[in-house]
Short mmCIF file of C-alpha atoms and ligand atoms in Angstrom, two decimals:
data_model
loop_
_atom_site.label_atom_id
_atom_site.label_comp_id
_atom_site.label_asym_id
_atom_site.label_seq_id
_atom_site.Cartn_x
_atom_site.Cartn_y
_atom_site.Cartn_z
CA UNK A 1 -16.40 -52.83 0.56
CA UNK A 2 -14.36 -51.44 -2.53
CA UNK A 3 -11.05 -52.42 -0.18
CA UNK A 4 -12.67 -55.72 0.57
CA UNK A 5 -13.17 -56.41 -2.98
CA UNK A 6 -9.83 -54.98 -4.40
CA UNK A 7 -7.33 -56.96 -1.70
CA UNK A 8 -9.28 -60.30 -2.78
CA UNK A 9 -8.66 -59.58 -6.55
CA UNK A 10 -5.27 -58.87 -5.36
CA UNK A 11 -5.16 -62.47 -3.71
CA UNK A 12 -6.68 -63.84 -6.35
CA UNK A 13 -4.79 -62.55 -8.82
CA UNK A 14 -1.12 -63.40 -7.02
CA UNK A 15 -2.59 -67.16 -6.66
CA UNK A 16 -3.55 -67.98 -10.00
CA UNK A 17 -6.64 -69.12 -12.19
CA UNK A 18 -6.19 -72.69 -11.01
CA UNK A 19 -6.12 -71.86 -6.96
CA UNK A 20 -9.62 -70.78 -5.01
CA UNK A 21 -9.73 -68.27 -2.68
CA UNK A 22 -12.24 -68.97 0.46
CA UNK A 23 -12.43 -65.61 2.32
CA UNK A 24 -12.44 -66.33 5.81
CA UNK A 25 -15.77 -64.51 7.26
CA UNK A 26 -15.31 -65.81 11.01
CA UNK A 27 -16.01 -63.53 14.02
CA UNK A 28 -18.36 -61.24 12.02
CA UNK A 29 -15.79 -60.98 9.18
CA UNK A 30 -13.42 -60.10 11.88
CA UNK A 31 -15.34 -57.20 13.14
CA UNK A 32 -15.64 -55.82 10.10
CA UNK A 33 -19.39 -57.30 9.08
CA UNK A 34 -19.66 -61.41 7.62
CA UNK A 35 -22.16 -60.84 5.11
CA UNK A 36 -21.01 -57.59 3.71
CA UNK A 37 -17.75 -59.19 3.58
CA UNK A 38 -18.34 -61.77 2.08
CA UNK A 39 -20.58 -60.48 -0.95
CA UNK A 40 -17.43 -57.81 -2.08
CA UNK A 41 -14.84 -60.89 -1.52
CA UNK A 42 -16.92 -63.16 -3.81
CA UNK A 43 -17.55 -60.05 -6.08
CA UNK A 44 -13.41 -59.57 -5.75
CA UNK A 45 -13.00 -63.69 -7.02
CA UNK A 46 -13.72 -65.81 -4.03
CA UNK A 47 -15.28 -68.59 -4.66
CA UNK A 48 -15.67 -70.03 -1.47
CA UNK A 49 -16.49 -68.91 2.57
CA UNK A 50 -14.95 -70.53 5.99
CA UNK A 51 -16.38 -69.86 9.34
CA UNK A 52 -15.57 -71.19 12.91
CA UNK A 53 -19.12 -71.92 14.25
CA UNK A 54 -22.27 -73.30 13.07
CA UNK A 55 -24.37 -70.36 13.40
CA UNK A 56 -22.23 -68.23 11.79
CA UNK A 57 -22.38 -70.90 8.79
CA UNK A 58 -26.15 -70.83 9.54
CA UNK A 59 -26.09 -67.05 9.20
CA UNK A 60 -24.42 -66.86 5.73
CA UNK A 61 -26.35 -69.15 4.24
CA UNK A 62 -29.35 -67.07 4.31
CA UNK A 63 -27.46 -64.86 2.26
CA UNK A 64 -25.75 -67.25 -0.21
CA UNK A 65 -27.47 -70.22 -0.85
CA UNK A 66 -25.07 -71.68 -3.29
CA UNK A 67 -21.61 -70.99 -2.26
CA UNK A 68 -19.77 -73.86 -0.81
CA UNK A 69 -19.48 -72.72 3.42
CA UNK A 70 -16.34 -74.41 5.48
CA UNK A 71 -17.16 -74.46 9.15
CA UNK A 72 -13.45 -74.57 10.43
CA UNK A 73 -13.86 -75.10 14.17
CA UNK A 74 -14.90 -78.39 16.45
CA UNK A 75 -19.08 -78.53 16.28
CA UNK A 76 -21.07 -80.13 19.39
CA UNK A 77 -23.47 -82.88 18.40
CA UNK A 78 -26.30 -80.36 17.94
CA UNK A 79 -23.93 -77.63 15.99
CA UNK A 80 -22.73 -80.10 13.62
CA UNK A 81 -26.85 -80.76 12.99
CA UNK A 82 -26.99 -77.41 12.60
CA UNK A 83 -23.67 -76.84 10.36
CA UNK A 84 -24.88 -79.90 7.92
CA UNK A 85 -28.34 -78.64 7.38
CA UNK A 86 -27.22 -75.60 6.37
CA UNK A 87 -25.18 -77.38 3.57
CA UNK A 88 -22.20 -76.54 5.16
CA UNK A 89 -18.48 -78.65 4.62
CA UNK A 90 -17.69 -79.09 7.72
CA UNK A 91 -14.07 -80.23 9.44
CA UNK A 92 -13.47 -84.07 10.60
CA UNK A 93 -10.39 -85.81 12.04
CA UNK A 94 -11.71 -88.55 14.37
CA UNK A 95 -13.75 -91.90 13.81
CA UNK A 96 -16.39 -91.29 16.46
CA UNK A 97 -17.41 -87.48 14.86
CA UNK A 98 -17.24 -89.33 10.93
CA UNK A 99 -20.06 -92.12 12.66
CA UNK A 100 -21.75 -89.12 13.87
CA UNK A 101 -21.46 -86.76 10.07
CA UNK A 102 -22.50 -90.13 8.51
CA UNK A 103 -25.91 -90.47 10.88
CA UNK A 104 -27.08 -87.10 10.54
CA UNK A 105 -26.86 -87.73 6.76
CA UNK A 106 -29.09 -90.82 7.11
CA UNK A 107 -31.51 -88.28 8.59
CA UNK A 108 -31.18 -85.75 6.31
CA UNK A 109 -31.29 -88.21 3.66
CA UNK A 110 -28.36 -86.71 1.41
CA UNK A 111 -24.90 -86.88 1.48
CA UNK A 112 -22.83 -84.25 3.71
CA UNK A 113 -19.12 -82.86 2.83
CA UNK A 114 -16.26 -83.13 5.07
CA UNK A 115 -12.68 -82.18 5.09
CA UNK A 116 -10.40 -84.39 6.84
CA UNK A 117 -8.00 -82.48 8.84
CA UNK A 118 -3.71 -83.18 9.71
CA UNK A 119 -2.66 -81.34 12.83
CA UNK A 120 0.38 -81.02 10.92
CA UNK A 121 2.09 -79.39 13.90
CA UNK A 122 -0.40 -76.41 14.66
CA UNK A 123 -0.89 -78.76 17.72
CA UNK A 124 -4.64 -77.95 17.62
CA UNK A 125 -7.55 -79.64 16.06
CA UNK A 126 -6.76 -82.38 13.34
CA UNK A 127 -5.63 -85.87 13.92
CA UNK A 128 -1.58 -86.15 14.83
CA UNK A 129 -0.98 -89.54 13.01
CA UNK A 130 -0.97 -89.56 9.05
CA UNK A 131 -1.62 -92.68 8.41
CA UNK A 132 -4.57 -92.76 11.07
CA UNK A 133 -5.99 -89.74 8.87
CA UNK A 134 -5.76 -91.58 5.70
CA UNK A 135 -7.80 -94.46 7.18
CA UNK A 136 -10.38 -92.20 8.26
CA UNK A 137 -10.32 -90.61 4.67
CA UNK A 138 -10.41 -94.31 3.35
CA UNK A 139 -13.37 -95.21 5.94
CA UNK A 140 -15.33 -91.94 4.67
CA UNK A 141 -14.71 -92.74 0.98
CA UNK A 142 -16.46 -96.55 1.85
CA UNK A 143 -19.36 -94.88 3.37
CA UNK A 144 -22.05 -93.95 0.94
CA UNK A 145 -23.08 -90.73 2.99
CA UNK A 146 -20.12 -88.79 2.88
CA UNK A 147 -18.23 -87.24 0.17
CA UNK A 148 -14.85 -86.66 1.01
CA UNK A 149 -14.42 -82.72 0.22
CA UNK A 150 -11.27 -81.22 1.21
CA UNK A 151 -8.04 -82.14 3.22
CA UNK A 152 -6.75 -79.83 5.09
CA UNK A 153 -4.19 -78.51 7.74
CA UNK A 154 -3.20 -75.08 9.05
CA UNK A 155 -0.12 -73.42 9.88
CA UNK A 156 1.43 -72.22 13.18
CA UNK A 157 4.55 -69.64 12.22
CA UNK A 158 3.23 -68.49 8.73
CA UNK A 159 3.31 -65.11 9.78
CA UNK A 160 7.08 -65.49 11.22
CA UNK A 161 9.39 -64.45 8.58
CA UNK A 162 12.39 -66.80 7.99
CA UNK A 163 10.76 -69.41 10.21
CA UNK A 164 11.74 -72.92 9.17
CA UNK A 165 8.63 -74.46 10.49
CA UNK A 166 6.61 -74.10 7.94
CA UNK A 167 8.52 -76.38 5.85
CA UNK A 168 8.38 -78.77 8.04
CA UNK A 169 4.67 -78.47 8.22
CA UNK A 170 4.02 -78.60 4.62
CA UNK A 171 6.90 -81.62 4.48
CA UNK A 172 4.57 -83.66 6.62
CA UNK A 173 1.33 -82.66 5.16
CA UNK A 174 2.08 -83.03 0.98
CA UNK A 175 2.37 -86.98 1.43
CA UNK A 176 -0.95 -87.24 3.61
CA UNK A 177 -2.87 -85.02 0.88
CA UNK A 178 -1.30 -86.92 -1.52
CA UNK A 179 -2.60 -90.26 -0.23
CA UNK A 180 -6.25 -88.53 0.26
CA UNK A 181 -6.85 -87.24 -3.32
CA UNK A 182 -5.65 -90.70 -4.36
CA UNK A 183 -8.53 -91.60 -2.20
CA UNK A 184 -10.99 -89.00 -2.99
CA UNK A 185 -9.42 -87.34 -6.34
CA UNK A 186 -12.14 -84.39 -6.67
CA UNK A 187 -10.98 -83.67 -2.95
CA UNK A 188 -9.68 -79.96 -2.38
CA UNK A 189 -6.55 -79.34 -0.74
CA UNK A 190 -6.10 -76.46 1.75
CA UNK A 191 -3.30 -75.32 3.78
CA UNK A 192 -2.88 -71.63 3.76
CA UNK A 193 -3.71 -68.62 5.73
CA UNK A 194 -3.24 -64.97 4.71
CA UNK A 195 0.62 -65.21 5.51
CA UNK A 196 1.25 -68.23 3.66
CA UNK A 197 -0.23 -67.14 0.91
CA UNK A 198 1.54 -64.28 1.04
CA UNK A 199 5.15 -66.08 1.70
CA UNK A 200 5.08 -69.12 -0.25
CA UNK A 201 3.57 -69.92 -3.28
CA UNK A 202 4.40 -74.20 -2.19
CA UNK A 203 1.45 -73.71 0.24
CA UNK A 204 -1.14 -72.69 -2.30
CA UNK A 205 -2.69 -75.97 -3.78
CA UNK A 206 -5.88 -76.13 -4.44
CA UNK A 207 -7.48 -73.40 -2.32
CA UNK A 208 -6.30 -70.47 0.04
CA UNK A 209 -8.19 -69.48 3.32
CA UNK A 210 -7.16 -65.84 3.75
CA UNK A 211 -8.60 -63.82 6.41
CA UNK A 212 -6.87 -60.96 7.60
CA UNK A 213 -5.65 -59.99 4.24
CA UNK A 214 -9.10 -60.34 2.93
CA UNK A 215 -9.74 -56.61 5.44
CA UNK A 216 -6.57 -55.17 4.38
CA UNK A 217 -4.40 -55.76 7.52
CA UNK A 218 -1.06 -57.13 7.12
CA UNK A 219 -0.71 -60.92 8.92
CA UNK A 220 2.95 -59.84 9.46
CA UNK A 221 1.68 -56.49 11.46
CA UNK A 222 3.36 -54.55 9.23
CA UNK A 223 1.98 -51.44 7.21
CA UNK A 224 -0.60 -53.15 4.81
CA UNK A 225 0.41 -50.94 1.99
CA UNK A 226 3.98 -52.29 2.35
CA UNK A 227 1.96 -55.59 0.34
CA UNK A 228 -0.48 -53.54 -1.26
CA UNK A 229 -3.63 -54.70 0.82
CA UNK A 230 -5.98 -51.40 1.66
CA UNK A 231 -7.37 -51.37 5.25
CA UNK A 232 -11.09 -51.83 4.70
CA UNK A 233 -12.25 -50.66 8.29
CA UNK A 234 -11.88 -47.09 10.39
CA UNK A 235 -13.78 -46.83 13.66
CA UNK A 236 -15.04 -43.23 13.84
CA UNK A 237 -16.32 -41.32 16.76
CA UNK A 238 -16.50 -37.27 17.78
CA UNK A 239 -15.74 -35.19 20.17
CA UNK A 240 -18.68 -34.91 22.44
CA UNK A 241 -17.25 -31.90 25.30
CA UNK A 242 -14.31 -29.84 24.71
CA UNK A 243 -12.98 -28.24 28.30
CA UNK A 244 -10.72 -26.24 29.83
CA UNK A 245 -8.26 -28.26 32.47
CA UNK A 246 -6.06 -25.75 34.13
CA UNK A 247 -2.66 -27.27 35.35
CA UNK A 248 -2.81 -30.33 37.60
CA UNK A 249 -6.30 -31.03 36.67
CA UNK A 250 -7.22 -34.90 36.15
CA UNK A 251 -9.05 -36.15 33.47
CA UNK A 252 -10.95 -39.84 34.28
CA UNK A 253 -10.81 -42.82 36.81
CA UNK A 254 -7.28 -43.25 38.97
CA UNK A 255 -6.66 -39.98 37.96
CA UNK A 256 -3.84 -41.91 35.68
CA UNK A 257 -3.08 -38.17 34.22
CA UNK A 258 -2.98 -34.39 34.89
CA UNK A 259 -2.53 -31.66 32.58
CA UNK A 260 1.10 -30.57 32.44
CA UNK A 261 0.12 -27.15 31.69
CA UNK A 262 -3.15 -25.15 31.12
CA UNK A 263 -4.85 -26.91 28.29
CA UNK A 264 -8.43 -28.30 26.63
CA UNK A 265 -9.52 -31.33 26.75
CA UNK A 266 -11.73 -33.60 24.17
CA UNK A 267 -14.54 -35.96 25.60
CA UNK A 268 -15.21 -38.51 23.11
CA UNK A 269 -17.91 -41.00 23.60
CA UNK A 270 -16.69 -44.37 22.93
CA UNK A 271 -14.55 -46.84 25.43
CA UNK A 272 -13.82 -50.04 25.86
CA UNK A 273 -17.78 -51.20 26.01
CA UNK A 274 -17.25 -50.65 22.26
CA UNK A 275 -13.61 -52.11 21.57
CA UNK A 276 -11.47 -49.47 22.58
CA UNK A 277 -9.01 -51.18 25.25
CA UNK A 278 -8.14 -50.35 28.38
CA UNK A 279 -4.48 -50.74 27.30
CA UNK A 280 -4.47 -47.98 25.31
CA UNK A 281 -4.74 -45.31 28.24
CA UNK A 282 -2.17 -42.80 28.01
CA UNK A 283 -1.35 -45.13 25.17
CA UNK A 284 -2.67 -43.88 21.84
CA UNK A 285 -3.76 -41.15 19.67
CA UNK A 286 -6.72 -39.82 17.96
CA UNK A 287 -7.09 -37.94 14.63
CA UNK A 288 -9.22 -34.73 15.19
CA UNK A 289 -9.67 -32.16 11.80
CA UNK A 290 -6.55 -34.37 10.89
CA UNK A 291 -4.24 -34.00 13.77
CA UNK A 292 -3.14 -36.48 16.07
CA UNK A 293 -4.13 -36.08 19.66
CA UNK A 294 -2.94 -37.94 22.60
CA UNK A 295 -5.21 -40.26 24.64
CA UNK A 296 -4.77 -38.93 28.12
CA UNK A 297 -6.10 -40.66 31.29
CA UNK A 298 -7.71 -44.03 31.53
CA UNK A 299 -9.85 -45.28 28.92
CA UNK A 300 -13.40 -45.76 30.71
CA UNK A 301 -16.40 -48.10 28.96
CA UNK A 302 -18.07 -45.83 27.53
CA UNK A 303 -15.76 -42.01 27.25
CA UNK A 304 -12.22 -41.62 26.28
CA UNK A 305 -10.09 -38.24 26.86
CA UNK A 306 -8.10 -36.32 24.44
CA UNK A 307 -5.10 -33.73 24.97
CA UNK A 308 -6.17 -30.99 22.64
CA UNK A 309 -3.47 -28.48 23.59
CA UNK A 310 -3.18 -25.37 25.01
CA UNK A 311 -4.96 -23.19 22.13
CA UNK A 312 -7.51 -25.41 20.12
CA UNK A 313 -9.57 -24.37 17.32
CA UNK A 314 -11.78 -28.04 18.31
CA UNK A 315 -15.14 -27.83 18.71
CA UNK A 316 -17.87 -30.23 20.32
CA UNK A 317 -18.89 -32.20 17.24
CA UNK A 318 -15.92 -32.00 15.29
CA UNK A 319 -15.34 -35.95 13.86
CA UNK A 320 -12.72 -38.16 15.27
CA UNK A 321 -10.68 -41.48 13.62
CA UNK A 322 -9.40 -43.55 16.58
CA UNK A 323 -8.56 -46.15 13.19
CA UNK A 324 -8.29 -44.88 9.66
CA UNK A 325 -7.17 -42.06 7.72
CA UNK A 326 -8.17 -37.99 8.66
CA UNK A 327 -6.71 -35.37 6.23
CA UNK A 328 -3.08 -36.87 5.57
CA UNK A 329 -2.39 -38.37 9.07
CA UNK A 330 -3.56 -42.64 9.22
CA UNK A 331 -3.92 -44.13 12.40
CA UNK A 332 -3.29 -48.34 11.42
CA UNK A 333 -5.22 -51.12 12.94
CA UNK A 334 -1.02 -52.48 12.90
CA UNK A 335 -0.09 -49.23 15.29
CA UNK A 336 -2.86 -49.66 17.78
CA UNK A 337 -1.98 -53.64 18.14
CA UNK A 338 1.44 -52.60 18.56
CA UNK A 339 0.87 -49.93 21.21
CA UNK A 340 -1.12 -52.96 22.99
CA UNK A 341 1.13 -55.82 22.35
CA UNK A 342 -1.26 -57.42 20.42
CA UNK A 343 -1.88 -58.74 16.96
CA UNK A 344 -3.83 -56.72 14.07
CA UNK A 345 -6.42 -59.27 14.30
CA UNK A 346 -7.52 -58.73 18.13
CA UNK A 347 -8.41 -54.90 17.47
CA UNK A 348 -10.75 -55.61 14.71
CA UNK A 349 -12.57 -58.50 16.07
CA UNK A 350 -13.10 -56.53 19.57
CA UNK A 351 -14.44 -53.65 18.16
CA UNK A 352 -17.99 -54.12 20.33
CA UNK A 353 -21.42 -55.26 18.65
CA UNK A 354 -22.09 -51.88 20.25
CA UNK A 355 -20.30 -49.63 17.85
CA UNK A 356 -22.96 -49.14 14.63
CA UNK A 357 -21.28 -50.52 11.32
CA UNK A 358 -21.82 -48.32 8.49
CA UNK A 359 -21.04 -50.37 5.03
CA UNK A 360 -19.66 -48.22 2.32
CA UNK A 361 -19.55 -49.36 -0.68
C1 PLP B 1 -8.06 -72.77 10.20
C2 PLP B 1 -7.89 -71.37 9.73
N1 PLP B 1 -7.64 -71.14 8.44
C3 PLP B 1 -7.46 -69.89 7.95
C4 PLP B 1 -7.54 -68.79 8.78
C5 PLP B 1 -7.31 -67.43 8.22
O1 PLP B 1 -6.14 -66.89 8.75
P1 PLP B 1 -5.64 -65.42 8.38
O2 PLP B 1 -6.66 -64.49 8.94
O3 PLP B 1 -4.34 -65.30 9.06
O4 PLP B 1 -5.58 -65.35 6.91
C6 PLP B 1 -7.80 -68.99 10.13
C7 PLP B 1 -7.85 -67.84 11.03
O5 PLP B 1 -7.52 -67.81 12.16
C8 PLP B 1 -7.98 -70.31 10.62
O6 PLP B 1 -8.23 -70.54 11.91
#
């Protein structure tokens, strides 16, 4: 939680007093744990949360009842219900869901906070036309039960350095925010992710949503240290069996590998039924008493095998890192995603609700 904390000071800090961070929490604080997560980053200066769902809105708000909650993603009738009465700001960008925001405020008999979102060429959720998303600013600054909060958009090549895209996506978004806070002038405007953030300093305005960086990992899948954000997660097993495989001898289903010489093997009890992919057999390694090992034959739900050599002081027991650091050797959440063609992101959030998380603080 210390890593959580320092990378948002870090954010926080490189932004400025008059920018807010919102730590995004989504997808169980990407694997990692939302409400742990989210208590260090608004202990490390962020002032606000963003979710995709209602229940995960639902969720945090048991455990902070005051700080302002952004669902991000599209809510069903009976989420956005759900996302309101749990005080939540929640995202808008067509007439039809601004009738709906406005009725459920009638029933809850207060006003509800929505930010009005510019597909500014994500190509995702948010309305296409500018001036269409100005009138439906305009038509929730007329009504009485809505209070225009935030207007937002989010970026599709942040993370690519020297993409030009981004430019244009900001070029096309300043005027439309422009128009809204002329509309709504308390309104908050949003634009960047973690890799914004990180690249341009025009994308800041009034608030940052930074996930990924928020954990440590680098949005450009690079070594996190590189921008001095600490990995905040390792996924930890042991080695369960330790056996002898003479030459030839197979170690899991297919048979995908055979010892190339006389050697011992390491049974460790976690597989892809707790996040470890299938990709990664004959296709990673494992830190045991602070050595890498590689990951031979197929990774299985539940067991994973290890190439401990021919002569191994190993014993069953002995503590494995399949991500994080062991003596001096570090296994990155960056090098795993690589080995699977993957981004940073994916390894985290699939680590299984199986796999027990163990907050240190
Ligand atoms: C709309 C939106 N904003 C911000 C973020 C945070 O992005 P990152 O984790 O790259 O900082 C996400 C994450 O996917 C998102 O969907």
């Amino acid at each position: 939680m210390g890593a959580v904390e320092r990378n948002c000071r870090k954010l926080k800090d490189r932004v400025g007093d008059g920018v807010e961070l919102c730590a995004v929490v989504k997808a169980n604080g990407y694997g990692h744990g939302a409400a742990v997560c989210a208590a260090a980053a608004l202990r490390g200066g962020a002032s606000r949360l963003a979710v995709a769902a209602a229940a995960e809105a639902e969720e945090l708000r048991l455990h902070f009842p005051e700080i302002p909650i952004l669902v991000l993603g599209a809510l069903t009738t009976d989420e956005l219900r759900a996302a309101l009465a749990a005080r939540a700001d929640v995202a808008i960008w067509r007439e039809g869901f601004r009738e709906l925001c406005s009725r459920i405020a009638e029933d809850l008999g207060r006003m509800v906070r929505v930010h009005v979102k510019l597909d500014s060429g994500m190509g995702r959720l948010g309305e296409r036309d500018p001036d269409r998303l100005i009138e439906l600013a305009r038509a929730c600054v007329d009504d009485q039960r809505l209070d225009v909060a935030g207007v937002w958009t989010h970026f599709a090549t942040a993370d690519e350095e020297g993409d030009s895209y981004l430019g244009e996506q900001l070029a096309a978004f300043v005027p439309v925010a422009e128009a809204v806070r002329e509309l709504a002038p308390d309104c908050v405007v949003h634009a960047a992710n973690s890799a914004a953030t990180l690249r341009d300093p025009a994308t800041h305005f009034d608030m940052v949503r930074c996930g990924i960086a928020v954990y440590g990992l680098d949005p450009f899948g690079r070594d996190p240290g590189e921008r001095d954000l600490e990995p905040a997660l390792e996924l930890h097993s042991y080695v369960a069996d330790v056996k002898r495989f003479e030459r030839g001898a197979s170690a899991g289903y297919g048979r995908t590998w055979h010892a190339p010489e006389d050697t011992w093997v390491g049974v460790l009890p976690i597989g892809y039924g707790d996040g470890v992919r299938r990709g990664l057999s004959n296709n990673a390694e494992v830190l045991v008493g602070g050595r890498r090992y590689p990951l031979v034959g197929t990774v299985s739900m539940d067991n994973i095998t290890v190439d401990l050599g021919p002569d191994t002081d190993v014993e069953p027991g002995a503590p494995a890192v399949l991500i994080g650091a062991q003596g001096s050797e570090r296994i990155l959440a960056e090098e795993i995603a690589a080995r699977l063609d993957t981004i940073n992101y994916e390894v985290t959030c699939g680590i299984s609700g199986r796999v027990p998380r163990e907050v240190i603080d």
